[in-house]
PDB file of C-alpha atoms in Angstrom:
ATOM      1  CA  UNK M   1      90.595  98.112  81.798  1.00  0.00           C
ATOM      2  CA  UNK M   2      92.362  98.073  85.170  1.00  0.00           C
ATOM      3  CA  UNK M   3      91.049 101.082  87.079  1.00  0.00           C
ATOM      4  CA  UNK M   4      87.313 101.562  86.748  1.00  0.00           C
ATOM      5  CA  UNK M   5      84.789 103.911  88.283  1.00  0.00           C
ATOM      6  CA  UNK M   6      81.041 103.382  88.115  1.00  0.00           C
ATOM      7  CA  UNK M   7      79.004 106.549  88.605  1.00  0.00           C
ATOM      8  CA  UNK M   8      75.383 107.604  88.226  1.00  0.00           C
ATOM      9  CA  UNK M   9      72.358 108.795  90.090  1.00  0.00           C
ATOM     10  CA  UNK M  10      71.473 106.943  93.312  1.00  0.00           C
ATOM     11  CA  UNK M  11      69.222 104.011  92.470  1.00  0.00           C
ATOM     12  CA  UNK M  12      70.678 103.575  88.974  1.00  0.00           C
ATOM     13  CA  UNK M  13      72.275 100.254  89.878  1.00  0.00           C
ATOM     14  CA  UNK M  14      75.931 101.243  90.215  1.00  0.00           C
ATOM     15  CA  UNK M  15      76.627  98.599  92.852  1.00  0.00           C
ATOM     16  CA  UNK M  16      74.814  95.856  90.967  1.00  0.00           C
ATOM     17  CA  UNK M  17      76.662  96.694  87.756  1.00  0.00           C
ATOM     18  CA  UNK M  18      79.966  96.896  89.677  1.00  0.00           C
ATOM     19  CA  UNK M  19      79.459  93.502  91.329  1.00  0.00           C
ATOM     20  CA  UNK M  20      78.690  91.924  87.966  1.00  0.00           C
ATOM     21  CA  UNK M  21      81.730  93.550  86.347  1.00  0.00           C
ATOM     22  CA  UNK M  22      83.867  92.437  89.297  1.00  0.00           C
ATOM     23  CA  UNK M  23      82.657  88.861  88.811  1.00  0.00           C
ATOM     24  CA  UNK M  24      83.616  88.949  85.142  1.00  0.00           C
ATOM     25  CA  UNK M  25      86.978  90.708  85.467  1.00  0.00           C
ATOM     26  CA  UNK M  26      88.240  89.761  88.947  1.00  0.00           C
ATOM     27  CA  UNK M  27      89.153  93.420  89.482  1.00  0.00           C
ATOM     28  CA  UNK M  28      88.944  94.225  93.224  1.00  0.00           C
ATOM     29  CA  UNK M  29      85.710  96.040  94.076  1.00  0.00           C
ATOM     30  CA  UNK M  30      85.416  98.962  96.487  1.00  0.00           C
ATOM     31  CA  UNK M  31      82.120 100.631  97.390  1.00  0.00           C
ATOM     32  CA  UNK M  32      82.452 104.279  98.424  1.00  0.00           C
ATOM     33  CA  UNK M  33      79.491 103.860 100.774  1.00  0.00           C
ATOM     34  CA  UNK M  34      81.484 101.292 102.772  1.00  0.00           C
ATOM     35  CA  UNK M  35      84.457 103.667 102.953  1.00  0.00           C
ATOM     36  CA  UNK M  36      82.226 106.494 104.195  1.00  0.00           C
ATOM     37  CA  UNK M  37      79.466 104.998 106.360  1.00  0.00           C
ATOM     38  CA  UNK M  38      79.616 103.146 109.669  1.00  0.00           C
ATOM     39  CA  UNK M  39      77.126 100.387 110.464  1.00  0.00           C
ATOM     40  CA  UNK M  40      75.355 102.686 112.969  1.00  0.00           C
ATOM     41  CA  UNK M  41      74.529 105.106 110.116  1.00  0.00           C
ATOM     42  CA  UNK M  42      77.139 107.626 111.173  1.00  0.00           C
ATOM     43  CA  UNK M  43      79.884 108.735 108.822  1.00  0.00           C
ATOM     44  CA  UNK M  44      83.625 108.770 109.162  1.00  0.00           C
ATOM     45  CA  UNK M  45      85.410 112.110 109.091  1.00  0.00           C
ATOM     46  CA  UNK M  46      86.305 113.689 105.761  1.00  0.00           C
ATOM     47  CA  UNK M  47      89.995 112.974 106.520  1.00  0.00           C
ATOM     48  CA  UNK M  48      89.368 109.280 107.228  1.00  0.00           C
ATOM     49  CA  UNK M  49      87.251 108.937 104.088  1.00  0.00           C
ATOM     50  CA  UNK M  50      89.959 110.660 102.039  1.00  0.00           C
ATOM     51  CA  UNK M  51      92.687 108.385 103.416  1.00  0.00           C
ATOM     52  CA  UNK M  52      90.628 105.272 102.763  1.00  0.00           C
ATOM     53  CA  UNK M  53      89.970 106.361  99.187  1.00  0.00           C
ATOM     54  CA  UNK M  54      93.611 107.264  98.553  1.00  0.00           C
ATOM     55  CA  UNK M  55      94.649 103.818  99.828  1.00  0.00           C
ATOM     56  CA  UNK M  56      92.487 102.316  97.081  1.00  0.00           C
ATOM     57  CA  UNK M  57      93.577 104.734  94.344  1.00  0.00           C
ATOM     58  CA  UNK M  58      97.267 103.801  94.698  1.00  0.00           C
ATOM     59  CA  UNK M  59      96.516 100.151  93.935  1.00  0.00           C
ATOM     60  CA  UNK M  60      97.182  98.748  90.457  1.00  0.00           C
ATOM     61  CA  UNK M  61      93.653  97.498  89.821  1.00  0.00           C
ATOM     62  CA  UNK M  62      90.192  98.330  91.109  1.00  0.00           C
ATOM     63  CA  UNK M  63      86.554  99.070  90.506  1.00  0.00           C
ATOM     64  CA  UNK M  64      85.226 101.946  92.611  1.00  0.00           C
ATOM     65  CA  UNK M  65      81.454 102.214  92.829  1.00  0.00           C
ATOM     66  CA  UNK M  66      79.791 105.453  93.900  1.00  0.00           C
ATOM     67  CA  UNK M  67      79.285 109.128  93.226  1.00  0.00           C
ATOM     68  CA  UNK M  68      80.537 111.336  96.056  1.00  0.00           C
ATOM     69  CA  UNK M  69      80.940 114.477  93.982  1.00  0.00           C
ATOM     70  CA  UNK M  70      83.681 115.878  96.207  1.00  0.00           C
ATOM     71  CA  UNK M  71      86.010 113.027  95.174  1.00  0.00           C
ATOM     72  CA  UNK M  72      84.794 112.366  91.644  1.00  0.00           C
ATOM     73  CA  UNK M  73      87.521 114.297  89.844  1.00  0.00           C
ATOM     74  CA  UNK M  74      90.192 112.617  91.964  1.00  0.00           C
ATOM     75  CA  UNK M  75      88.842 109.214  90.898  1.00  0.00           C
ATOM     76  CA  UNK M  76      88.438 110.175  87.242  1.00  0.00           C
ATOM     77  CA  UNK M  77      92.060 111.353  87.138  1.00  0.00           C
ATOM     78  CA  UNK M  78      93.255 107.960  88.382  1.00  0.00           C
ATOM     79  CA  UNK M  79      90.971 105.650  86.409  1.00  0.00           C
ATOM     80  CA  UNK M  80      91.275 104.399  82.862  1.00  0.00           C
ATOM     81  CA  UNK M  81      87.573 103.564  82.410  1.00  0.00           C
ATOM     82  CA  UNK M  82      84.363 105.320  83.453  1.00  0.00           C
ATOM     83  CA  UNK M  83      80.926 103.742  83.364  1.00  0.00           C
ATOM     84  CA  UNK M  84      78.205 106.377  83.720  1.00  0.00           C
ATOM     85  CA  UNK M  85      74.727 104.977  84.366  1.00  0.00           C
ATOM     86  CA  UNK M  86      72.786 107.940  82.978  1.00  0.00           C
ATOM     87  CA  UNK M  87      69.250 106.686  83.500  1.00  0.00           C
ATOM     88  CA  UNK M  88      65.931 108.529  83.746  1.00  0.00           C
ATOM     89  CA  UNK M  89      64.943 109.745  87.209  1.00  0.00           C
ATOM     90  CA  UNK M  90      61.933 107.397  87.311  1.00  0.00           C
ATOM     91  CA  UNK M  91      64.223 104.376  86.820  1.00  0.00           C
ATOM     92  CA  UNK M  92      66.437 105.511  89.707  1.00  0.00           C
ATOM     93  CA  UNK M  93      63.499 106.120  92.052  1.00  0.00           C
ATOM     94  CA  UNK M  94      62.201 102.653  91.217  1.00  0.00           C
ATOM     95  CA  UNK M  95      65.682 101.265  91.986  1.00  0.00           C
ATOM     96  CA  UNK M  96      65.630 102.911  95.423  1.00  0.00           C
ATOM     97  CA  UNK M  97      62.193 101.499  96.202  1.00  0.00           C
ATOM     98  CA  UNK M  98      63.157  97.983  95.050  1.00  0.00           C
ATOM     99  CA  UNK M  99      66.183  97.773  97.356  1.00  0.00           C
ATOM    100  CA  UNK M 100      64.182  98.530 100.518  1.00  0.00           C
ATOM    101  CA  UNK M 101      64.463  95.670 103.010  1.00  0.00           C
ATOM    102  CA  UNK M 102      67.232  93.868 101.121  1.00  0.00           C
ATOM    103  CA  UNK M 103      70.704  92.984 102.360  1.00  0.00           C
ATOM    104  CA  UNK M 104      73.296  94.726 100.201  1.00  0.00           C
ATOM    105  CA  UNK M 105      77.039  94.157 100.051  1.00  0.00           C
ATOM    106  CA  UNK M 106      77.582  97.864  99.348  1.00  0.00           C
ATOM    107  CA  UNK M 107      75.883  99.200 102.499  1.00  0.00           C
ATOM    108  CA  UNK M 108      76.531  98.349 106.146  1.00  0.00           C
ATOM    109  CA  UNK M 109      72.813  98.202 107.019  1.00  0.00           C
ATOM    110  CA  UNK M 110      69.459  97.201 105.556  1.00  0.00           C
ATOM    111  CA  UNK M 111      67.304 100.098 104.443  1.00  0.00           C
ATOM    112  CA  UNK M 112      63.856  99.680 105.959  1.00  0.00           C
ATOM    113  CA  UNK M 113      62.263 102.790 104.513  1.00  0.00           C
ATOM    114  CA  UNK M 114      62.707 105.102 101.544  1.00  0.00           C
ATOM    115  CA  UNK M 115      64.659 108.194 102.590  1.00  0.00           C
ATOM    116  CA  UNK M 116      62.809 111.348 101.478  1.00  0.00           C
ATOM    117  CA  UNK M 117      66.064 113.359 101.320  1.00  0.00           C
ATOM    118  CA  UNK M 118      67.520 110.776  98.960  1.00  0.00           C
ATOM    119  CA  UNK M 119      64.397 110.895  96.776  1.00  0.00           C
ATOM    120  CA  UNK M 120      64.686 114.686  96.625  1.00  0.00           C
ATOM    121  CA  UNK M 121      68.375 114.374  95.635  1.00  0.00           C
ATOM    122  CA  UNK M 122      67.368 111.983  92.846  1.00  0.00           C
ATOM    123  CA  UNK M 123      64.624 114.302  91.629  1.00  0.00           C
ATOM    124  CA  UNK M 124      67.175 117.144  91.419  1.00  0.00           C
ATOM    125  CA  UNK M 125      70.030 115.014  90.032  1.00  0.00           C
ATOM    126  CA  UNK M 126      69.602 116.012  86.375  1.00  0.00           C
ATOM    127  CA  UNK M 127      69.579 119.721  87.213  1.00  0.00           C
ATOM    128  CA  UNK M 128      72.220 119.789  89.948  1.00  0.00           C
ATOM    129  CA  UNK M 129      74.646 116.851  89.785  1.00  0.00           C
ATOM    130  CA  UNK M 130      74.475 115.535  86.218  1.00  0.00           C
ATOM    131  CA  UNK M 131      75.835 118.756  84.599  1.00  0.00           C
ATOM    132  CA  UNK M 132      78.919 118.560  86.842  1.00  0.00           C
ATOM    133  CA  UNK M 133      79.436 114.916  85.912  1.00  0.00           C
ATOM    134  CA  UNK M 134      79.129 115.682  82.204  1.00  0.00           C
ATOM    135  CA  UNK M 135      81.581 118.568  82.567  1.00  0.00           C
ATOM    136  CA  UNK M 136      84.153 116.279  84.214  1.00  0.00           C
ATOM    137  CA  UNK M 137      83.664 113.605  81.565  1.00  0.00           C
ATOM    138  CA  UNK M 138      84.252 116.224  78.875  1.00  0.00           C
ATOM    139  CA  UNK M 139      87.345 117.452  80.691  1.00  0.00           C
ATOM    140  CA  UNK M 140      88.751 113.901  80.848  1.00  0.00           C
ATOM    141  CA  UNK M 141      87.563 112.750  77.429  1.00  0.00           C
ATOM    142  CA  UNK M 142      90.806 110.800  76.874  1.00  0.00           C
ATOM    143  CA  UNK M 143      89.494 108.214  79.326  1.00  0.00           C
ATOM    144  CA  UNK M 144      87.474 105.259  78.104  1.00  0.00           C
ATOM    145  CA  UNK M 145      83.990 106.579  78.914  1.00  0.00           C
ATOM    146  CA  UNK M 146      80.962 104.336  78.496  1.00  0.00           C
ATOM    147  CA  UNK M 147      77.555 105.942  79.035  1.00  0.00           C
ATOM    148  CA  UNK M 148      74.467 103.779  79.424  1.00  0.00           C
ATOM    149  CA  UNK M 149      71.062 105.416  78.947  1.00  0.00           C
ATOM    150  CA  UNK M 150      69.047 102.377  80.045  1.00  0.00           C
ATOM    151  CA  UNK M 151      69.369  99.182  82.060  1.00  0.00           C
ATOM    152  CA  UNK M 152      69.049  97.288  78.776  1.00  0.00           C
ATOM    153  CA  UNK M 153      72.195  98.995  77.427  1.00  0.00           C
ATOM    154  CA  UNK M 154      74.219  98.034  80.514  1.00  0.00           C
ATOM    155  CA  UNK M 155      72.865  94.464  80.363  1.00  0.00           C
ATOM    156  CA  UNK M 156      73.865  94.226  76.681  1.00  0.00           C
ATOM    157  CA  UNK M 157      77.367  95.396  77.579  1.00  0.00           C
ATOM    158  CA  UNK M 158      77.682  92.788  80.338  1.00  0.00           C
ATOM    159  CA  UNK M 159      76.444  90.080  77.985  1.00  0.00           C
ATOM    160  CA  UNK M 160      79.165  91.018  75.475  1.00  0.00           C
ATOM    161  CA  UNK M 161      81.855  90.861  78.183  1.00  0.00           C
ATOM    162  CA  UNK M 162      80.626  87.395  79.183  1.00  0.00           C
TER     163      UNK M 162
END
């Protein structure tokens, strides 16, 4: 395991899982949100984001945390391991609500309110985004793909790595 991506619905705990895995493996950790967002809540251009991501992908070792469907296949092609946090919608919505007001190393600002657009994305994730993810995972089935259906499953995995 040298090149890892951690994907899943917003609020599933991708960043938390990634930080824990980083601590156990010493693989460098990159958060897609930090490559894409500025601290003033504006985004970088698609070209800048693409260049930043490509600069990470050429490295020998990494963990990349985040979805960003437009770049998912690019990341899957380059990785050797995929962790898919495939949790129920309710778990992800709870995760979003719990992070409100907290400093996070994966975002350049503190979220002070729950974003309704994000909640709507989460509610539609299983119908709109998840099928595309599953299709890509099927297409790249030679990769080491680990799917967690609950937080308990991911915690058990981490405990085994420890």
